[in-house]
């Protein structure tokens, strides 16, 4: 069998495996979407059928009328503000760890401590986070969901690895020209790290948009609930409102899908930019 034929067979097999894998991953989401247009009687009809017999928007109307956009507003505030703070902290830390690695002897040791933090499961920190949030008076406050998680080792690592690829002579030349460090950071280095910024923006936004544990512990007033907590509230003592859960779930993942559709090329670009030796 020739090498070209082996390559063709391998390509066909890999393509088939990719199609099957994609189908397995996408099918539950498509089923969720189709089920959100079914009424309550049809939702559990036997035998199950994929397409709704009668398309109904009652689930979406009920969710919207119940104040769903207030939960969207809360989640947007949490995700946007948390992402902005995370970008600022990660970029500044990554810049310092990369640019001053020869000037300050213990810089790499500090970075190693950051990496050691990734070995600690986040669930272990929930009790201490809740205690700190309560002690500083941020219980039942959206800021209590933002401040404990604004620092991320992933973001610091991404910026640090990217800045490591930039010659130090660039910053040194700017200093000789009279530029101060803040100007070097904001006007020279940050524009060169645009791919990392976009990638981390996407990741951070998704993390905070889908955050569940911390808002569940910190928020108690319903008008301050985020989307994920609001979806849980449809599970009551009198039963489960499956139609509301399905409709709100579709509405909650819609922004994430749109973001990935338009910005997916920056994700791979930003990750590729961080894959360099330190």
PDB file of C-alpha atoms in Angstrom:
ATOM      1  CA  UNK A   1       0.000   0.000   0.000  1.00  0.00           C
ATOM      2  CA  UNK A   2       1.489   3.340  -1.041  1.00  0.00           C
ATOM      3  CA  UNK A   3       2.247   6.138   1.379  1.00  0.00           C
ATOM      4  CA  UNK A   4      -0.267   8.452  -0.276  1.00  0.00           C
ATOM      5  CA  UNK A   5      -3.034   5.869   0.152  1.00  0.00           C
ATOM      6  CA  UNK A   6      -2.127   5.394   3.823  1.00  0.00           C
ATOM      7  CA  UNK A   7      -2.277   9.146   4.275  1.00  0.00           C
ATOM      8  CA  UNK A   8      -5.702   9.292   2.615  1.00  0.00           C
ATOM      9  CA  UNK A   9      -7.093   6.512   4.816  1.00  0.00           C
ATOM     10  CA  UNK A  10      -5.683   8.189   7.934  1.00  0.00           C
ATOM     11  CA  UNK A  11      -7.245  11.506   6.932  1.00  0.00           C
ATOM     12  CA  UNK A  12     -10.628   9.862   6.353  1.00  0.00           C
ATOM     13  CA  UNK A  13     -10.511   8.069   9.713  1.00  0.00           C
ATOM     14  CA  UNK A  14      -9.496  11.203  11.603  1.00  0.00           C
ATOM     15  CA  UNK A  15     -12.222  13.199   9.855  1.00  0.00           C
ATOM     16  CA  UNK A  16     -14.824  10.581  10.717  1.00  0.00           C
ATOM     17  CA  UNK A  17     -13.694  10.535  14.357  1.00  0.00           C
ATOM     18  CA  UNK A  18     -13.843  14.348  14.444  1.00  0.00           C
ATOM     19  CA  UNK A  19     -17.372  14.384  13.014  1.00  0.00           C
ATOM     20  CA  UNK A  20     -18.596  11.780  15.509  1.00  0.00           C
ATOM     21  CA  UNK A  21     -16.965  13.639  18.412  1.00  0.00           C
ATOM     22  CA  UNK A  22     -18.487  16.941  17.302  1.00  0.00           C
ATOM     23  CA  UNK A  23     -21.915  15.313  16.986  1.00  0.00           C
ATOM     24  CA  UNK A  24     -21.686  13.835  20.490  1.00  0.00           C
ATOM     25  CA  UNK A  25     -20.757  17.231  21.923  1.00  0.00           C
ATOM     26  CA  UNK A  26     -23.245  19.356  19.964  1.00  0.00           C
ATOM     27  CA  UNK A  27     -26.283  17.052  20.026  1.00  0.00           C
ATOM     28  CA  UNK A  28     -27.214  17.662  23.712  1.00  0.00           C
ATOM     29  CA  UNK A  29     -27.154  21.424  23.096  1.00  0.00           C
ATOM     30  CA  UNK A  30     -29.332  21.097  19.997  1.00  0.00           C
ATOM     31  CA  UNK A  31     -31.724  18.831  21.942  1.00  0.00           C
ATOM     32  CA  UNK A  32     -31.822  21.457  24.697  1.00  0.00           C
ATOM     33  CA  UNK A  33     -32.676  24.129  22.123  1.00  0.00           C
ATOM     34  CA  UNK A  34     -35.460  22.074  20.537  1.00  0.00           C
ATOM     35  CA  UNK A  35     -36.895  21.112  23.925  1.00  0.00           C
ATOM     36  CA  UNK A  36     -37.101  24.763  24.965  1.00  0.00           C
ATOM     37  CA  UNK A  37     -39.777  25.258  22.280  1.00  0.00           C
ATOM     38  CA  UNK A  38     -41.970  22.426  23.613  1.00  0.00           C
ATOM     39  CA  UNK A  39     -44.823  22.913  26.047  1.00  0.00           C
ATOM     40  CA  UNK A  40     -44.884  21.120  29.399  1.00  0.00           C
ATOM     41  CA  UNK A  41     -47.148  18.296  28.203  1.00  0.00           C
ATOM     42  CA  UNK A  42     -45.005  17.543  25.179  1.00  0.00           C
ATOM     43  CA  UNK A  43     -41.727  17.785  27.034  1.00  0.00           C
ATOM     44  CA  UNK A  44     -42.107  14.378  28.712  1.00  0.00           C
ATOM     45  CA  UNK A  45     -44.302  12.723  26.117  1.00  0.00           C
ATOM     46  CA  UNK A  46     -43.449   9.107  25.323  1.00  0.00           C
ATOM     47  CA  UNK A  47     -41.901   8.206  23.031  1.00  0.00           C
ATOM     48  CA  UNK A  48     -39.531  11.147  23.005  1.00  0.00           C
ATOM     49  CA  UNK A  49     -39.214  13.056  19.770  1.00  0.00           C
ATOM     50  CA  UNK A  50     -36.547  15.502  18.687  1.00  0.00           C
ATOM     51  CA  UNK A  51     -38.561  18.274  17.044  1.00  0.00           C
ATOM     52  CA  UNK A  52     -41.493  19.904  18.858  1.00  0.00           C
ATOM     53  CA  UNK A  53     -44.894  19.120  17.374  1.00  0.00           C
ATOM     54  CA  UNK A  54     -45.958  22.712  18.009  1.00  0.00           C
ATOM     55  CA  UNK A  55     -43.350  25.434  18.443  1.00  0.00           C
ATOM     56  CA  UNK A  56     -44.130  27.452  21.544  1.00  0.00           C
ATOM     57  CA  UNK A  57     -42.433  30.561  22.922  1.00  0.00           C
ATOM     58  CA  UNK A  58     -44.345  30.460  26.193  1.00  0.00           C
ATOM     59  CA  UNK A  59     -41.256  29.316  28.106  1.00  0.00           C
ATOM     60  CA  UNK A  60     -39.231  32.304  26.927  1.00  0.00           C
ATOM     61  CA  UNK A  61     -42.096  34.715  27.592  1.00  0.00           C
ATOM     62  CA  UNK A  62     -42.513  33.390  31.113  1.00  0.00           C
ATOM     63  CA  UNK A  63     -38.797  33.637  31.864  1.00  0.00           C
ATOM     64  CA  UNK A  64     -38.537  37.198  30.528  1.00  0.00           C
ATOM     65  CA  UNK A  65     -41.652  38.323  32.409  1.00  0.00           C
ATOM     66  CA  UNK A  66     -40.251  36.909  35.648  1.00  0.00           C
ATOM     67  CA  UNK A  67     -37.398  39.436  35.562  1.00  0.00           C
ATOM     68  CA  UNK A  68     -34.756  37.419  33.766  1.00  0.00           C
ATOM     69  CA  UNK A  69     -33.026  40.492  32.334  1.00  0.00           C
ATOM     70  CA  UNK A  70     -32.275  41.702  35.855  1.00  0.00           C
ATOM     71  CA  UNK A  71     -30.261  38.512  36.332  1.00  0.00           C
ATOM     72  CA  UNK A  72     -28.568  39.152  32.976  1.00  0.00           C
ATOM     73  CA  UNK A  73     -27.649  42.653  34.153  1.00  0.00           C
ATOM     74  CA  UNK A  74     -26.137  41.270  37.368  1.00  0.00           C
ATOM     75  CA  UNK A  75     -24.148  38.618  35.484  1.00  0.00           C
ATOM     76  CA  UNK A  76     -22.901  41.175  32.975  1.00  0.00           C
ATOM     77  CA  UNK A  77     -21.693  43.456  35.758  1.00  0.00           C
ATOM     78  CA  UNK A  78     -19.946  40.544  37.468  1.00  0.00           C
ATOM     79  CA  UNK A  79     -18.338  39.290  34.252  1.00  0.00           C
ATOM     80  CA  UNK A  80     -17.333  42.642  32.742  1.00  0.00           C
ATOM     81  CA  UNK A  81     -15.985  44.314  35.881  1.00  0.00           C
ATOM     82  CA  UNK A  82     -14.263  41.135  37.050  1.00  0.00           C
ATOM     83  CA  UNK A  83     -12.677  40.670  33.623  1.00  0.00           C
ATOM     84  CA  UNK A  84     -11.363  44.250  33.477  1.00  0.00           C
ATOM     85  CA  UNK A  85      -9.762  43.966  36.931  1.00  0.00           C
ATOM     86  CA  UNK A  86      -8.316  40.564  36.051  1.00  0.00           C
ATOM     87  CA  UNK A  87      -6.769  41.921  32.850  1.00  0.00           C
ATOM     88  CA  UNK A  88      -5.135  44.829  34.674  1.00  0.00           C
ATOM     89  CA  UNK A  89      -3.685  42.679  37.470  1.00  0.00           C
ATOM     90  CA  UNK A  90      -2.565  39.848  35.169  1.00  0.00           C
ATOM     91  CA  UNK A  91      -0.927  42.192  32.656  1.00  0.00           C
ATOM     92  CA  UNK A  92       0.966  44.141  35.313  1.00  0.00           C
ATOM     93  CA  UNK A  93       2.146  40.991  37.101  1.00  0.00           C
ATOM     94  CA  UNK A  94       3.112  39.291  33.842  1.00  0.00           C
ATOM     95  CA  UNK A  95       4.994  42.401  32.718  1.00  0.00           C
ATOM     96  CA  UNK A  96       6.962  42.664  35.960  1.00  0.00           C
ATOM     97  CA  UNK A  97       7.825  38.944  36.031  1.00  0.00           C
ATOM     98  CA  UNK A  98       9.074  39.027  32.428  1.00  0.00           C
ATOM     99  CA  UNK A  99      10.770  42.414  32.042  1.00  0.00           C
ATOM    100  CA  UNK A 100      12.526  42.472  35.428  1.00  0.00           C
ATOM    101  CA  UNK A 101      13.629  38.831  35.416  1.00  0.00           C
ATOM    102  CA  UNK A 102      17.318  39.809  35.149  1.00  0.00           C
ATOM    103  CA  UNK A 103      17.158  42.933  37.286  1.00  0.00           C
ATOM    104  CA  UNK A 104      15.456  41.299  40.288  1.00  0.00           C
ATOM    105  CA  UNK A 105      17.010  37.972  41.290  1.00  0.00           C
ATOM    106  CA  UNK A 106      13.974  36.410  42.968  1.00  0.00           C
ATOM    107  CA  UNK A 107      11.508  37.119  40.118  1.00  0.00           C
ATOM    108  CA  UNK A 108      11.460  33.517  38.912  1.00  0.00           C
ATOM    109  CA  UNK A 109      10.931  32.311  42.484  1.00  0.00           C
ATOM    110  CA  UNK A 110       7.865  34.548  42.773  1.00  0.00           C
ATOM    111  CA  UNK A 111       6.546  33.123  39.513  1.00  0.00           C
ATOM    112  CA  UNK A 112       7.122  29.594  40.843  1.00  0.00           C
ATOM    113  CA  UNK A 113       4.981  30.458  43.879  1.00  0.00           C
ATOM    114  CA  UNK A 114       2.200  31.584  41.535  1.00  0.00           C
ATOM    115  CA  UNK A 115       2.414  28.274  39.688  1.00  0.00           C
ATOM    116  CA  UNK A 116       2.271  26.323  42.949  1.00  0.00           C
ATOM    117  CA  UNK A 117      -1.079  27.978  43.591  1.00  0.00           C
ATOM    118  CA  UNK A 118      -2.544  26.089  40.638  1.00  0.00           C
ATOM    119  CA  UNK A 119      -2.021  22.830  42.578  1.00  0.00           C
ATOM    120  CA  UNK A 120      -4.621  23.898  45.143  1.00  0.00           C
ATOM    121  CA  UNK A 121      -8.202  23.027  44.133  1.00  0.00           C
ATOM    122  CA  UNK A 122     -10.415  26.086  44.164  1.00  0.00           C
ATOM    123  CA  UNK A 123     -13.070  24.323  46.237  1.00  0.00           C
ATOM    124  CA  UNK A 124     -10.679  24.203  49.200  1.00  0.00           C
ATOM    125  CA  UNK A 125     -10.629  27.999  49.331  1.00  0.00           C
ATOM    126  CA  UNK A 126     -14.396  28.539  49.360  1.00  0.00           C
ATOM    127  CA  UNK A 127     -14.731  28.584  53.155  1.00  0.00           C
ATOM    128  CA  UNK A 128     -11.848  31.030  53.628  1.00  0.00           C
ATOM    129  CA  UNK A 129     -13.158  33.200  50.787  1.00  0.00           C
ATOM    130  CA  UNK A 130     -16.620  33.319  52.331  1.00  0.00           C
ATOM    131  CA  UNK A 131     -15.133  34.183  55.737  1.00  0.00           C
ATOM    132  CA  UNK A 132     -13.118  37.076  54.309  1.00  0.00           C
ATOM    133  CA  UNK A 133     -16.084  38.340  52.288  1.00  0.00           C
ATOM    134  CA  UNK A 134     -18.283  38.321  55.400  1.00  0.00           C
ATOM    135  CA  UNK A 135     -15.671  40.023  57.589  1.00  0.00           C
ATOM    136  CA  UNK A 136     -15.149  42.935  55.184  1.00  0.00           C
ATOM    137  CA  UNK A 137     -18.884  43.504  54.830  1.00  0.00           C
ATOM    138  CA  UNK A 138     -19.391  42.280  51.266  1.00  0.00           C
ATOM    139  CA  UNK A 139     -21.928  39.553  52.019  1.00  0.00           C
ATOM    140  CA  UNK A 140     -24.968  39.881  49.733  1.00  0.00           C
ATOM    141  CA  UNK A 141     -22.973  42.289  47.581  1.00  0.00           C
ATOM    142  CA  UNK A 142     -21.971  41.623  43.974  1.00  0.00           C
ATOM    143  CA  UNK A 143     -18.450  42.850  44.801  1.00  0.00           C
ATOM    144  CA  UNK A 144     -18.155  39.904  47.139  1.00  0.00           C
ATOM    145  CA  UNK A 145     -18.304  37.683  44.041  1.00  0.00           C
ATOM    146  CA  UNK A 146     -15.772  39.760  42.107  1.00  0.00           C
ATOM    147  CA  UNK A 147     -12.882  40.621  44.404  1.00  0.00           C
ATOM    148  CA  UNK A 148     -11.967  37.121  45.707  1.00  0.00           C
ATOM    149  CA  UNK A 149     -11.288  35.808  42.191  1.00  0.00           C
ATOM    150  CA  UNK A 150      -9.796  38.766  40.305  1.00  0.00           C
ATOM    151  CA  UNK A 151      -6.319  37.253  40.307  1.00  0.00           C
ATOM    152  CA  UNK A 152      -5.706  34.224  38.111  1.00  0.00           C
ATOM    153  CA  UNK A 153      -2.463  32.337  37.617  1.00  0.00           C
ATOM    154  CA  UNK A 154      -3.552  31.501  34.077  1.00  0.00           C
ATOM    155  CA  UNK A 155      -3.688  35.172  33.121  1.00  0.00           C
ATOM    156  CA  UNK A 156      -0.351  35.970  34.759  1.00  0.00           C
ATOM    157  CA  UNK A 157       1.223  32.989  33.001  1.00  0.00           C
ATOM    158  CA  UNK A 158      -0.157  34.002  29.601  1.00  0.00           C
ATOM    159  CA  UNK A 159       1.110  37.577  29.832  1.00  0.00           C
ATOM    160  CA  UNK A 160       4.441  36.582  31.314  1.00  0.00           C
ATOM    161  CA  UNK A 161       5.149  34.045  28.583  1.00  0.00           C
ATOM    162  CA  UNK A 162       4.192  36.520  25.877  1.00  0.00           C
ATOM    163  CA  UNK A 163       6.336  39.337  27.284  1.00  0.00           C
ATOM    164  CA  UNK A 164       9.238  36.877  27.482  1.00  0.00           C
ATOM    165  CA  UNK A 165       9.244  36.761  23.677  1.00  0.00           C
ATOM    166  CA  UNK A 166       9.752  40.543  23.421  1.00  0.00           C
ATOM    167  CA  UNK A 167      13.428  41.609  23.425  1.00  0.00           C
ATOM    168  CA  UNK A 168      14.413  43.467  26.580  1.00  0.00           C
ATOM    169  CA  UNK A 169      16.259  45.934  24.372  1.00  0.00           C
ATOM    170  CA  UNK A 170      12.902  47.367  23.349  1.00  0.00           C
ATOM    171  CA  UNK A 171      12.125  48.466  26.904  1.00  0.00           C
ATOM    172  CA  UNK A 172      15.702  49.614  27.468  1.00  0.00           C
ATOM    173  CA  UNK A 173      15.595  51.767  24.334  1.00  0.00           C
ATOM    174  CA  UNK A 174      12.358  53.356  25.511  1.00  0.00           C
ATOM    175  CA  UNK A 175      13.945  54.150  28.879  1.00  0.00           C
ATOM    176  CA  UNK A 176      16.892  55.819  27.161  1.00  0.00           C
ATOM    177  CA  UNK A 177      14.423  57.941  25.210  1.00  0.00           C
ATOM    178  CA  UNK A 178      12.957  59.164  28.487  1.00  0.00           C
ATOM    179  CA  UNK A 179       9.834  56.986  28.693  1.00  0.00           C
ATOM    180  CA  UNK A 180       8.748  56.037  32.193  1.00  0.00           C
ATOM    181  CA  UNK A 181       7.718  52.500  33.094  1.00  0.00           C
ATOM    182  CA  UNK A 182       3.981  53.119  32.953  1.00  0.00           C
ATOM    183  CA  UNK A 183       4.271  54.556  29.452  1.00  0.00           C
ATOM    184  CA  UNK A 184       6.425  51.609  28.341  1.00  0.00           C
ATOM    185  CA  UNK A 185       3.852  49.214  29.753  1.00  0.00           C
ATOM    186  CA  UNK A 186       0.717  50.874  28.349  1.00  0.00           C
ATOM    187  CA  UNK A 187       1.913  52.263  25.016  1.00  0.00           C
ATOM    188  CA  UNK A 188       4.582  49.778  23.942  1.00  0.00           C
ATOM    189  CA  UNK A 189       4.105  46.413  25.616  1.00  0.00           C
ATOM    190  CA  UNK A 190       0.333  46.142  25.872  1.00  0.00           C
ATOM    191  CA  UNK A 191      -0.324  46.784  22.143  1.00  0.00           C
ATOM    192  CA  UNK A 192       2.110  43.943  21.395  1.00  0.00           C
ATOM    193  CA  UNK A 193       0.089  41.639  23.661  1.00  0.00           C
ATOM    194  CA  UNK A 194      -3.289  42.238  22.020  1.00  0.00           C
ATOM    195  CA  UNK A 195      -3.806  38.550  21.154  1.00  0.00           C
ATOM    196  CA  UNK A 196      -3.224  37.536  24.774  1.00  0.00           C
ATOM    197  CA  UNK A 197      -5.547  40.286  25.977  1.00  0.00           C
ATOM    198  CA  UNK A 198      -8.376  39.118  23.727  1.00  0.00           C
ATOM    199  CA  UNK A 199      -7.875  35.466  24.712  1.00  0.00           C
ATOM    200  CA  UNK A 200      -7.815  36.207  28.433  1.00  0.00           C
ATOM    201  CA  UNK A 201     -10.840  38.486  28.046  1.00  0.00           C
ATOM    202  CA  UNK A 202     -12.811  35.607  26.570  1.00  0.00           C
ATOM    203  CA  UNK A 203     -11.668  33.093  29.183  1.00  0.00           C
ATOM    204  CA  UNK A 204     -12.232  35.446  32.113  1.00  0.00           C
ATOM    205  CA  UNK A 205     -15.668  36.499  30.873  1.00  0.00           C
ATOM    206  CA  UNK A 206     -16.760  32.867  30.475  1.00  0.00           C
ATOM    207  CA  UNK A 207     -15.406  31.909  33.920  1.00  0.00           C
ATOM    208  CA  UNK A 208     -17.324  34.644  35.655  1.00  0.00           C
ATOM    209  CA  UNK A 209     -20.459  34.337  33.546  1.00  0.00           C
ATOM    210  CA  UNK A 210     -20.694  30.643  34.471  1.00  0.00           C
ATOM    211  CA  UNK A 211     -19.580  31.062  38.095  1.00  0.00           C
ATOM    212  CA  UNK A 212     -21.970  29.320  40.451  1.00  0.00           C
ATOM    213  CA  UNK A 213     -20.417  28.406  43.806  1.00  0.00           C
ATOM    214  CA  UNK A 214     -19.274  31.842  44.981  1.00  0.00           C
ATOM    215  CA  UNK A 215     -22.460  33.748  44.000  1.00  0.00           C
ATOM    216  CA  UNK A 216     -24.492  30.975  45.627  1.00  0.00           C
ATOM    217  CA  UNK A 217     -22.657  31.498  48.925  1.00  0.00           C
ATOM    218  CA  UNK A 218     -22.443  35.286  48.854  1.00  0.00           C
ATOM    219  CA  UNK A 219     -25.774  36.452  47.391  1.00  0.00           C
ATOM    220  CA  UNK A 220     -29.051  36.043  49.270  1.00  0.00           C
ATOM    221  CA  UNK A 221     -31.423  38.655  47.780  1.00  0.00           C
ATOM    222  CA  UNK A 222     -33.148  37.431  44.634  1.00  0.00           C
ATOM    223  CA  UNK A 223     -32.806  40.793  42.869  1.00  0.00           C
ATOM    224  CA  UNK A 224     -29.016  40.378  43.100  1.00  0.00           C
ATOM    225  CA  UNK A 225     -28.905  36.834  41.718  1.00  0.00           C
ATOM    226  CA  UNK A 226     -26.778  36.036  38.703  1.00  0.00           C
ATOM    227  CA  UNK A 227     -28.102  33.916  35.836  1.00  0.00           C
ATOM    228  CA  UNK A 228     -26.734  30.646  37.182  1.00  0.00           C
ATOM    229  CA  UNK A 229     -28.352  31.171  40.595  1.00  0.00           C
ATOM    230  CA  UNK A 230     -31.590  32.276  38.940  1.00  0.00           C
ATOM    231  CA  UNK A 231     -31.750  29.027  36.959  1.00  0.00           C
ATOM    232  CA  UNK A 232     -31.441  27.088  40.211  1.00  0.00           C
ATOM    233  CA  UNK A 233     -34.313  29.098  41.694  1.00  0.00           C
ATOM    234  CA  UNK A 234     -36.687  27.440  39.210  1.00  0.00           C
ATOM    235  CA  UNK A 235     -36.257  24.277  41.275  1.00  0.00           C
ATOM    236  CA  UNK A 236     -38.737  24.771  44.115  1.00  0.00           C
ATOM    237  CA  UNK A 237     -40.392  22.786  46.845  1.00  0.00           C
ATOM    238  CA  UNK A 238     -43.498  22.383  44.685  1.00  0.00           C
ATOM    239  CA  UNK A 239     -41.602  20.889  41.770  1.00  0.00           C
ATOM    240  CA  UNK A 240     -39.231  21.731  38.950  1.00  0.00           C
ATOM    241  CA  UNK A 241     -40.164  24.231  36.256  1.00  0.00           C
ATOM    242  CA  UNK A 242     -38.396  22.457  33.410  1.00  0.00           C
ATOM    243  CA  UNK A 243     -39.681  24.810  30.736  1.00  0.00           C
ATOM    244  CA  UNK A 244     -38.207  27.817  32.542  1.00  0.00           C
ATOM    245  CA  UNK A 245     -34.924  25.990  33.122  1.00  0.00           C
ATOM    246  CA  UNK A 246     -34.608  25.059  29.450  1.00  0.00           C
ATOM    247  CA  UNK A 247     -35.439  28.551  28.176  1.00  0.00           C
ATOM    248  CA  UNK A 248     -33.176  30.335  30.666  1.00  0.00           C
ATOM    249  CA  UNK A 249     -30.339  27.897  29.926  1.00  0.00           C
ATOM    250  CA  UNK A 250     -30.531  28.705  26.214  1.00  0.00           C
ATOM    251  CA  UNK A 251     -30.564  32.435  26.946  1.00  0.00           C
ATOM    252  CA  UNK A 252     -27.600  32.065  29.305  1.00  0.00           C
ATOM    253  CA  UNK A 253     -25.346  30.270  26.806  1.00  0.00           C
ATOM    254  CA  UNK A 254     -26.292  32.520  23.882  1.00  0.00           C
ATOM    255  CA  UNK A 255     -23.749  35.300  24.682  1.00  0.00           C
ATOM    256  CA  UNK A 256     -20.954  32.733  25.107  1.00  0.00           C
ATOM    257  CA  UNK A 257     -21.736  31.124  21.761  1.00  0.00           C
ATOM    258  CA  UNK A 258     -21.733  34.505  20.017  1.00  0.00           C
ATOM    259  CA  UNK A 259     -18.406  35.455  21.592  1.00  0.00           C
ATOM    260  CA  UNK A 260     -16.749  32.212  20.486  1.00  0.00           C
ATOM    261  CA  UNK A 261     -18.129  32.454  16.963  1.00  0.00           C
ATOM    262  CA  UNK A 262     -16.637  35.892  16.360  1.00  0.00           C
ATOM    263  CA  UNK A 263     -13.453  35.670  18.465  1.00  0.00           C
ATOM    264  CA  UNK A 264     -12.397  32.021  18.206  1.00  0.00           C
ATOM    265  CA  UNK A 265      -9.350  32.839  16.055  1.00  0.00           C
ATOM    266  CA  UNK A 266      -7.917  34.977  18.848  1.00  0.00           C
ATOM    267  CA  UNK A 267      -8.128  32.085  21.316  1.00  0.00           C
ATOM    268  CA  UNK A 268      -5.738  29.840  19.389  1.00  0.00           C
ATOM    269  CA  UNK A 269      -3.540  32.817  18.548  1.00  0.00           C
ATOM    270  CA  UNK A 270      -3.266  33.898  22.154  1.00  0.00           C
ATOM    271  CA  UNK A 271      -2.505  30.399  23.401  1.00  0.00           C
ATOM    272  CA  UNK A 272       0.123  29.909  20.690  1.00  0.00           C
ATOM    273  CA  UNK A 273       1.757  33.169  21.737  1.00  0.00           C
ATOM    274  CA  UNK A 274       2.229  31.870  25.304  1.00  0.00           C
ATOM    275  CA  UNK A 275       3.776  28.552  24.318  1.00  0.00           C
ATOM    276  CA  UNK A 276       7.391  29.646  24.587  1.00  0.00           C
ATOM    277  CA  UNK A 277      10.207  28.653  26.895  1.00  0.00           C
ATOM    278  CA  UNK A 278      10.743  30.890  29.923  1.00  0.00           C
TER     279      UNK A 278
END
